[in-house]
Structures are given as C-alpha cells and as structure tokens.
Short mmCIF file of C-alpha atoms in Angstrom, two decimals:
data_model
loop_
_atom_site.label_atom_id
_atom_site.label_comp_id
_atom_site.label_asym_id
_atom_site.label_seq_id
_atom_site.Cartn_x
_atom_site.Cartn_y
_atom_site.Cartn_z
CA MET A 1 0.00 0.00 0.00
CA THR A 2 1.25 3.50 -0.80
CA SER A 3 2.72 5.17 2.24
CA GLU A 4 1.39 8.55 3.30
CA PRO A 5 3.05 11.36 5.25
CA THR A 6 1.68 11.63 8.75
CA ALA A 7 -0.14 14.75 9.88
CA SER A 8 0.24 16.07 13.37
CA GLY A 9 -2.51 16.18 15.94
CA SER A 10 -6.18 17.00 15.76
CA THR A 11 -5.67 20.05 13.53
CA ALA A 12 -4.74 17.87 10.56
CA ALA A 13 -7.57 15.45 11.33
CA ASN A 14 -10.08 18.30 11.55
CA ARG A 15 -8.83 19.70 8.23
CA ARG A 16 -9.24 16.31 6.55
CA THR A 17 -12.76 16.01 7.94
CA PHE A 18 -13.66 19.52 6.78
CA LEU A 19 -12.35 18.94 3.26
CA ARG A 20 -14.06 15.57 3.01
CA ARG A 21 -17.39 17.04 4.08
CA ALA A 22 -17.00 20.14 1.91
CA SER A 23 -16.17 17.95 -1.08
CA ALA A 24 -19.22 15.83 -0.43
CA VAL A 25 -21.42 18.93 -0.36
CA ALA A 26 -20.04 20.05 -3.72
CA ALA A 27 -21.03 16.75 -5.32
CA VAL A 28 -24.66 16.53 -4.14
CA PRO A 29 -27.74 18.44 -5.29
CA VAL A 30 -28.60 21.85 -3.88
CA GLY A 31 -30.77 21.55 -0.79
CA ALA A 32 -28.92 18.62 0.76
CA GLY A 33 -27.42 18.98 4.20
CA VAL A 34 -24.38 21.16 4.74
CA PHE A 35 -21.18 19.50 6.06
CA GLY A 36 -23.03 16.31 6.83
CA LEU A 37 -25.94 17.96 8.67
CA PRO A 38 -29.51 17.33 7.54
CA ALA A 39 -31.03 20.25 5.67
CA GLY A 40 -32.55 22.83 7.99
CA THR A 41 -30.52 21.93 11.07
CA ALA A 42 -27.82 24.59 10.71
CA HIS A 43 -28.06 27.48 13.16
CA ALA A 44 -29.60 30.58 11.58
CA ALA A 45 -26.77 32.70 12.95
CA ASP A 46 -24.29 30.74 10.84
CA THR A 47 -25.81 32.02 7.57
CA ALA A 48 -27.39 35.31 8.62
CA GLY A 49 -26.60 38.00 6.08
CA LEU A 50 -25.01 35.68 3.53
CA PRO A 51 -26.14 36.33 -0.05
CA GLY A 52 -28.23 33.87 -1.99
CA PHE A 53 -27.19 32.62 -5.43
CA GLU A 54 -28.81 30.72 -8.27
CA PRO A 55 -28.64 26.91 -8.18
CA VAL A 56 -25.77 25.20 -9.99
CA PRO A 57 -26.99 23.62 -13.24
CA ALA A 58 -26.88 19.83 -13.13
CA GLY A 59 -24.66 19.76 -16.22
CA SER A 60 -21.97 21.71 -14.39
CA MET A 61 -21.57 19.12 -11.65
CA GLY A 62 -19.10 16.26 -11.71
CA PRO A 63 -19.33 12.65 -10.57
CA ALA A 64 -20.07 11.80 -6.95
CA LEU A 65 -17.08 11.63 -4.63
CA ASN A 66 -16.20 8.62 -2.51
CA ALA A 67 -16.15 8.50 1.30
CA ASP A 68 -12.65 10.01 1.39
CA GLY A 69 -13.75 13.01 -0.67
CA TYR A 70 -12.34 12.33 -4.13
CA TYR A 71 -13.16 10.77 -7.46
CA VAL A 72 -10.63 9.02 -9.70
CA GLY A 73 -11.58 7.93 -13.19
CA ARG A 74 -10.12 6.77 -16.46
CA ILE A 75 -10.04 9.31 -19.27
CA GLU A 76 -8.87 6.75 -21.80
CA GLY A 77 -6.33 3.93 -21.84
CA ASN A 78 -3.69 4.61 -19.18
CA LEU A 79 -4.66 8.25 -18.60
CA TYR A 80 -6.62 9.14 -15.43
CA TRP A 81 -7.89 12.18 -13.57
CA VAL A 82 -8.64 13.00 -9.93
CA THR A 83 -10.97 15.63 -8.53
CA ASP A 84 -12.28 16.77 -5.15
CA ALA A 85 -15.02 18.81 -6.94
CA TYR A 86 -12.89 21.96 -6.61
CA TYR A 87 -9.50 21.05 -8.11
CA GLN A 88 -8.22 18.47 -10.59
CA ALA A 89 -5.01 16.57 -11.34
CA MET A 90 -4.14 14.15 -14.15
CA PHE A 91 -1.84 11.14 -14.24
CA LEU A 92 -0.45 8.51 -16.61
CA SER A 93 0.02 4.96 -15.36
CA THR A 94 3.08 3.58 -17.16
CA ARG A 95 5.17 0.41 -17.09
CA HIS A 96 7.89 2.29 -15.17
CA GLY A 97 5.79 4.34 -12.76
CA VAL A 98 3.31 7.19 -12.62
CA VAL A 99 3.55 10.59 -14.32
CA LEU A 100 1.47 13.11 -12.37
CA VAL A 101 0.43 16.56 -13.59
CA ASP A 102 -0.10 18.96 -10.67
CA ALA A 103 -0.59 18.25 -6.98
CA PRO A 104 -3.40 20.45 -5.61
CA PRO A 105 -3.26 20.68 -1.81
CA THR A 106 -7.06 20.40 -1.41
CA ILE A 107 -6.80 16.91 -2.92
CA GLY A 108 -3.59 16.32 -0.97
CA THR A 109 -2.97 12.78 0.20
CA ASN A 110 -6.04 11.65 -1.71
CA LEU A 111 -3.77 11.80 -4.74
CA LEU A 112 -1.80 8.96 -3.19
CA ARG A 113 -5.00 7.01 -2.54
CA ALA A 114 -6.30 7.61 -6.06
CA ILE A 115 -3.06 6.49 -7.66
CA GLU A 116 -3.01 3.41 -5.45
CA ASP A 117 -6.61 2.62 -6.44
CA VAL A 118 -5.64 2.60 -10.11
CA THR A 119 -2.26 0.90 -9.98
CA ARG A 120 -3.44 -1.81 -7.61
CA ALA A 121 -6.15 -2.64 -10.13
CA ASN A 122 -3.98 -2.53 -13.26
CA GLY A 123 -0.88 -4.15 -11.74
CA ARG A 124 1.46 -1.34 -12.73
CA PRO A 125 3.98 0.44 -10.46
CA GLY A 126 2.34 2.95 -8.11
CA LYS A 127 5.38 5.15 -7.46
CA VAL A 128 5.16 8.68 -8.88
CA THR A 129 8.40 9.07 -10.81
CA HIS A 130 7.65 12.36 -12.60
CA LEU A 131 5.65 15.41 -11.53
CA VAL A 132 4.77 18.07 -14.11
CA HIS A 133 3.95 21.59 -12.90
CA SER A 134 1.28 23.33 -14.96
CA HIS A 135 2.39 26.58 -13.31
CA ALA A 136 3.78 27.84 -10.02
CA HIS A 137 0.63 28.77 -8.12
CA ALA A 138 0.37 27.07 -4.75
CA ASP A 139 -3.28 26.09 -5.13
CA HIS A 140 -2.28 23.73 -7.96
CA ILE A 141 1.11 22.36 -6.87
CA GLY A 142 1.12 23.03 -3.14
CA ALA A 143 1.12 19.29 -2.35
CA SER A 144 4.24 18.63 -4.44
CA VAL A 145 6.15 17.99 -1.23
CA LEU A 146 4.19 14.75 -0.72
CA PHE A 147 6.16 13.10 -3.51
CA GLY A 148 9.56 13.52 -1.95
CA ASN A 149 12.95 14.48 -3.31
CA ASP A 150 13.36 11.61 -5.76
CA VAL A 151 10.49 12.54 -8.06
CA VAL A 152 11.57 14.28 -11.28
CA ARG A 153 9.84 17.66 -11.29
CA ILE A 154 9.35 19.29 -14.69
CA GLY A 155 8.18 22.80 -15.58
CA HIS A 156 8.81 25.79 -17.75
CA LYS A 157 12.04 27.66 -17.08
CA VAL A 158 10.03 30.57 -15.64
CA ASN A 159 8.35 28.07 -13.31
CA ARG A 160 11.73 27.30 -11.80
CA GLU A 161 12.55 31.00 -11.41
CA LEU A 162 9.24 31.72 -9.68
CA LEU A 163 9.52 28.77 -7.31
CA LEU A 164 13.10 29.54 -6.37
CA ARG A 165 11.97 33.06 -5.55
CA ALA A 166 8.99 31.79 -3.53
CA ASP A 167 11.21 29.45 -1.50
CA ASP A 168 8.17 27.43 -0.43
CA PRO A 169 9.13 24.01 1.03
CA ASN A 170 5.81 22.60 -0.22
CA ARG A 171 6.69 23.56 -3.82
CA PRO A 172 10.21 22.47 -4.70
CA ALA A 173 11.46 24.00 -7.95
CA PRO A 174 11.71 21.70 -10.97
CA LYS A 175 15.17 20.51 -11.97
CA VAL A 176 14.07 19.70 -15.52
CA THR A 177 12.95 22.79 -17.43
CA PHE A 178 12.25 23.76 -21.02
CA ASP A 179 11.79 26.89 -23.10
CA SER A 180 9.12 26.21 -25.73
CA ARG A 181 8.47 22.45 -26.10
CA TYR A 182 9.33 19.25 -24.26
CA THR A 183 8.26 15.66 -24.89
CA LEU A 184 8.09 13.55 -21.75
CA SER A 185 8.32 9.82 -22.47
CA VAL A 186 8.06 7.31 -19.64
CA GLY A 187 7.31 3.58 -19.86
CA GLY A 188 5.79 3.73 -23.33
CA GLU A 189 3.57 6.76 -22.59
CA HIS A 190 4.07 10.33 -23.84
CA LEU A 191 3.08 13.85 -22.87
CA GLU A 192 3.77 16.90 -25.04
CA LEU A 193 4.49 19.99 -22.96
CA ALA A 194 4.33 23.37 -24.69
CA TYR A 195 4.72 27.01 -23.74
CA HIS A 196 2.84 29.52 -25.89
CA GLY A 197 3.71 32.58 -23.84
CA PRO A 198 2.21 33.90 -20.62
CA ASN A 199 -1.53 33.73 -20.00
CA HIS A 200 -3.05 33.09 -16.58
CA ALA A 201 0.49 33.05 -15.17
CA PRO A 202 3.89 33.80 -16.72
CA ASP A 203 4.77 30.09 -16.75
CA ASN A 204 1.44 28.37 -17.49
CA ILE A 205 1.90 25.50 -19.95
CA TYR A 206 -0.21 23.25 -22.18
CA VAL A 207 0.04 19.52 -21.41
CA TYR A 208 -1.20 17.33 -24.26
CA ALA A 209 -1.60 13.54 -24.29
CA PRO A 210 -1.79 12.83 -28.04
CA ALA A 211 -2.60 9.14 -27.73
CA TYR A 212 -5.70 10.03 -25.73
CA ARG A 213 -6.60 13.37 -27.39
CA THR A 214 -6.59 15.03 -23.98
CA LEU A 215 -5.37 18.53 -23.11
CA MET A 216 -4.64 19.75 -19.60
CA LEU A 217 -4.67 23.54 -19.41
CA VAL A 218 -5.22 25.07 -16.01
CA ASP A 219 -7.06 28.28 -15.09
CA VAL A 220 -8.11 29.22 -18.62
CA LEU A 221 -11.27 27.26 -19.44
CA PHE A 222 -13.79 26.32 -16.74
CA PRO A 223 -16.12 23.58 -18.02
CA GLY A 224 -19.69 24.31 -17.02
CA TRP A 225 -18.78 27.43 -15.02
CA VAL A 226 -17.97 31.08 -15.58
CA PRO A 227 -14.30 31.87 -14.96
CA PHE A 228 -13.22 32.33 -11.36
CA LYS A 229 -13.26 35.92 -10.10
CA SER A 230 -11.28 38.59 -11.94
CA LEU A 231 -10.92 36.32 -14.98
CA ALA A 232 -9.23 33.64 -12.92
CA VAL A 233 -6.98 36.23 -11.23
CA SER A 234 -4.92 36.09 -14.41
CA GLN A 235 -1.80 38.19 -14.72
CA ASP A 236 -2.00 38.95 -18.45
CA ILE A 237 -5.62 39.39 -19.52
CA PRO A 238 -5.09 39.85 -23.30
CA ALA A 239 -2.86 36.75 -23.36
CA TRP A 240 -5.37 34.83 -21.21
CA ILE A 241 -8.11 35.62 -23.72
CA LYS A 242 -5.84 34.59 -26.60
CA ALA A 243 -5.19 31.29 -24.80
CA HIS A 244 -8.79 30.27 -25.50
CA ASP A 245 -7.97 30.06 -29.21
CA VAL A 246 -4.61 28.40 -28.59
CA ALA A 247 -6.34 25.73 -26.52
CA LEU A 248 -8.95 25.12 -29.20
CA SER A 249 -6.23 24.80 -31.84
CA TYR A 250 -5.22 21.49 -30.24
CA PRO A 251 -7.16 18.44 -31.54
CA TRP A 252 -8.42 17.41 -28.12
CA THR A 253 -11.71 15.81 -27.27
CA THR A 254 -11.21 15.87 -23.48
CA LEU A 255 -10.05 18.78 -21.34
CA VAL A 256 -8.63 18.64 -17.82
CA ALA A 257 -9.08 22.23 -16.70
CA GLY A 258 -7.61 22.03 -13.20
CA HIS A 259 -10.83 23.20 -11.55
CA LEU A 260 -14.20 21.93 -10.45
CA GLY A 261 -15.88 18.61 -10.76
CA ARG A 262 -16.05 17.42 -14.35
CA LEU A 263 -13.96 17.07 -17.47
CA GLY A 264 -14.44 19.41 -20.39
CA VAL A 265 -15.48 18.91 -24.00
CA ARG A 266 -14.95 21.23 -26.94
CA ALA A 267 -18.40 22.75 -26.54
CA ASP A 268 -17.28 24.06 -23.14
CA GLY A 269 -14.47 26.01 -24.77
CA GLU A 270 -16.79 27.49 -27.37
CA LEU A 271 -19.34 28.46 -24.73
CA GLN A 272 -16.73 30.27 -22.63
CA LYS A 273 -15.52 32.11 -25.75
CA GLU A 274 -19.10 33.24 -26.31
CA TYR A 275 -19.38 34.39 -22.70
CA MET A 276 -16.16 36.38 -23.02
CA ALA A 277 -17.24 37.95 -26.32
CA ASP A 278 -20.54 39.04 -24.76
CA LEU A 279 -18.72 40.40 -21.72
CA GLU A 280 -16.29 42.41 -23.83
CA ALA A 281 -19.07 43.79 -26.02
CA GLY A 282 -20.98 44.75 -22.88
CA VAL A 283 -18.01 46.49 -21.29
CA ARG A 284 -17.19 48.44 -24.44
CA ALA A 285 -20.82 49.55 -24.76
CA ALA A 286 -21.02 50.52 -21.10
CA ILE A 287 -17.90 52.68 -21.36
CA LYS A 288 -19.75 54.69 -23.99
CA SER A 289 -23.16 54.73 -22.29
CA VAL A 290 -22.43 55.40 -18.62
CA ASP A 291 -22.28 59.15 -17.97
CA PRO A 292 -19.28 59.99 -15.75
CA THR A 293 -20.57 63.46 -14.89
CA PRO A 294 -22.37 62.60 -11.60
CA TYR A 295 -19.25 60.94 -10.19
CA PHE A 296 -17.01 63.90 -11.00
CA GLN A 297 -19.59 66.31 -9.59
CA GLU A 298 -20.02 64.36 -6.36
CA TYR A 299 -16.41 63.61 -5.50
CA GLY A 300 -14.39 66.06 -7.56
CA PRO A 301 -14.89 69.15 -5.37
CA GLY A 302 -13.48 67.27 -2.38
CA GLY A 303 -10.52 66.05 -4.38
CA ASN A 304 -11.36 62.39 -3.86
CA ALA A 305 -10.01 61.04 -7.13
CA TRP A 306 -10.22 57.41 -6.03
CA ALA A 307 -13.93 57.79 -5.22
CA ILE A 308 -14.51 59.08 -8.77
CA PHE A 309 -12.70 56.13 -10.27
CA ARG A 310 -14.32 53.54 -8.02
CA THR A 311 -17.92 54.63 -8.42
CA TYR A 312 -17.66 55.24 -12.16
CA LEU A 313 -15.81 52.00 -12.89
CA ASP A 314 -18.20 50.02 -10.69
CA ALA A 315 -21.14 51.52 -12.56
CA VAL A 316 -19.63 50.57 -15.92
CA ALA A 317 -18.87 47.03 -14.74
CA ARG A 318 -22.37 46.58 -13.31
CA THR A 319 -24.01 47.91 -16.47
CA ALA A 320 -21.99 45.44 -18.53
CA ALA A 321 -22.31 42.48 -16.18
CA ASP A 322 -26.03 42.35 -15.42
CA PRO A 323 -27.32 41.40 -18.89
CA VAL A 324 -24.48 38.92 -19.43
CA ALA A 325 -25.11 37.24 -16.09
CA GLY A 326 -28.79 36.99 -16.95
CA LYS A 327 -28.07 35.43 -20.33
CA TYR A 328 -25.87 32.68 -18.90
CA LEU A 329 -27.90 31.72 -15.83
CA GLY A 330 -28.71 28.06 -16.25
CA LYS A 331 -25.97 27.68 -18.87
CA LEU A 332 -22.86 28.41 -16.83
CA ALA A 333 -22.71 27.90 -13.08
CA ALA A 334 -22.07 30.98 -10.92
CA ALA A 335 -22.90 33.47 -13.69
CA ASP A 336 -24.46 35.54 -10.91
CA VAL A 337 -21.46 35.12 -8.61
CA PHE A 338 -18.45 36.29 -10.61
CA THR A 339 -19.65 38.09 -13.76
CA PHE A 340 -19.38 41.50 -12.10
CA ASP A 341 -15.81 40.78 -10.95
CA ASN A 342 -14.95 39.51 -14.42
CA ALA A 343 -16.45 42.60 -16.06
CA ALA A 344 -14.49 44.87 -13.71
CA THR A 345 -11.23 43.09 -14.55
CA LEU A 346 -11.94 43.17 -18.28
CA LEU A 347 -12.73 46.88 -18.00
CA GLU A 348 -9.36 47.56 -16.40
CA SER A 349 -7.60 45.52 -19.07
CA LEU A 350 -9.39 47.38 -21.87
CA ARG A 351 -8.39 50.70 -20.30
CA ILE A 352 -4.79 49.87 -19.51
CA ASP A 353 -3.85 47.24 -22.10
CA SER A 354 -5.98 48.33 -25.05
CA GLY A 355 -6.26 52.09 -24.51
CA VAL A 356 -10.05 52.17 -24.23
CA LEU A 357 -9.88 54.99 -21.69
CA GLY A 358 -13.39 56.44 -21.76
CA PRO A 359 -13.54 59.70 -19.76
CA PHE A 360 -9.89 59.29 -18.72
CA GLY A 361 -8.52 59.67 -22.23
CA ILE A 362 -6.60 62.57 -23.80
CA ARG A 363 -8.00 65.83 -22.49
CA PRO A 364 -9.67 67.84 -25.28
#
C-alpha cells in the first residue's frame, strides 16, 4: 500500500474532515445537508446575512465523490484524472511508474490514494516518478512535497525562477525545465508539454496527451462554469483571452481544466468564448453609455479622485455584467457570482492594455 506522510494532531484530522465534508457537499444536489448535517438543522446565525445565489446547473456538476472526498476515473487507456469537486489533477500509469500533472493541496494525500486505487487494479507500479507543474501557483502544486525528493519535477524555465523566488518548502522547484516544447516519455507513454507565452500566469503550460486526445490547461477554461473571479486572477488578460484560441487549436476531445468537478469537452471552450465575447461587447458599450458626470460632480470638489474612479468604474462594470449574467444563468454555473468581478477586470484591461480609456482619455 502507498505510504502517506503523517499529519500532526487534531488540527490535521479536523482539516481532513472539513475537506471531506466540503467535497461531499459540492457533489450533491442543492438543498442537501451542509457539512453532513440534515437540511434545515444549521443554526440561523451561521448564515445570517449571507447572499443567496442561483442553483448550480446539473450539467456543471461532476461525478459523486467517494467517502474520502475524491473521485478518480479513467479518461482513456492509461490516462486518469482525480478531482475533489474543486480542483483536478491528471496522471499517466506507465510500465515504469506514474507521471502526475499537478498536486493540488485540497486533494492532498487523496492523490496517493487515487493512484493506489488505479495501480493496484492494473498491476502497474504505483510510485510517482515524474511530476509536471502546470504553473507555479500554490493552489495547484502546493502538495508537491508529498512526492519527496526523488520525483523528477518538470516545468517551464520561468516556473523554476518563480519557485526559487517563492522558496516554499511545499513547492520544490523543478530541476528539468524547457523553453518552448518538451516531450516527456516514460514507460511507453508520452506527454507533449508546450509554452505559448504567458496567460493566466507567466509560466502556465499546455500539457497534451496525443494518444488520448486530452489537453490539460489550467485556469483558462472552466467547463460548465464562468471563470473564477477577476478572470481567474490572471496576470495577463489579453494573453489569457488569446489562450482560448490556442487551446482550441489542439485536436483534443477531453479537457482537464484544473478546476471543479467534471472534465471538459470542446463545446465548453466554445461556450466560454461566447461568454467572453458578450462580456467584452458589454463592457465596451457601457464605457460609452455610462455618464461619468455625476461621479465627477459628487467627489471632484473634495478632491477624492479614487472615489470618482471607483464609483464610475463600478457603474460601468455593473451595467456590462447584469445582462451577461442573466443570459448565462442556467448555462454556466455561478454566472451571478463572478460576472461582475470579471467585467471589472476586463474593464481595467481594456483601459490599460488596449487604450479604451473612456472619460480618462486625452484631455480635449
């Protein structure tokens, strides 16, 4: 049986229990009990003042999780994926060991259990020999430490630079790096790693399994959901938007997106492109339609420049977001949760990156 690092004391046990229960909640229909409690038994004070949101469409949900709070399934052949309904990892079971892509800390030691489940059944070695970093962010590789010092860590050269700077013991820097392309071949299986420039992060890469027509690209496409807040907290918004087309240029039929509970299909990529096109059209129209005069009149005399910017920009983002959120309710989960944040981020990118300055342009 695969060995697991030991956690200290009740804190670790409580965290495992919380994650297991939270994962279970994410995989069951709306209205079921919260954290293992029957519906209606939570104390009112626990939720007083919390906003209400639209139900998650059934098509956005993934498969049910097991008692330990994870799901592991075959994509095709020797390629598998693991999810806790929030994050995802992917792995190849080879004749010489396991090649793992990402190690999200919310899945944590369940990665070890999932790999053991598969390799015990197929009779192949269960040791993780290679660990590919999609990018440096801790929420996707923060459990890298679980795989020890012997695993061969692989990432883009910028990934190594970022991790050396971070000096996080849970995220050792890769020793094998590449510039534009790298083919990883282990035990008769192959992954094609490619860097097409920065997008969500400066080092985010495309991981393609050609034999299985599967692409893993993290924090760009979100199957069944709108992007996470602020366009996935991406560091280069124009490049992140361009990455949609780069992703769709690959001949994949299955997408491992790094987030949430199900795999993606090509229709998911096209639907998110449509959402983004509608959002951009809405933001551009709102920049032209929202009158900045009241905000200058209210806050200008007192010299509160930041109040002018905040209230005007919020008004533009809200004007753009509301009809888009309404259009995608029932089509994309959380359209009512993050569309405003996404509109606000796109607005800032249009102003700063594309020169769509609205009332803050060249003074006449």
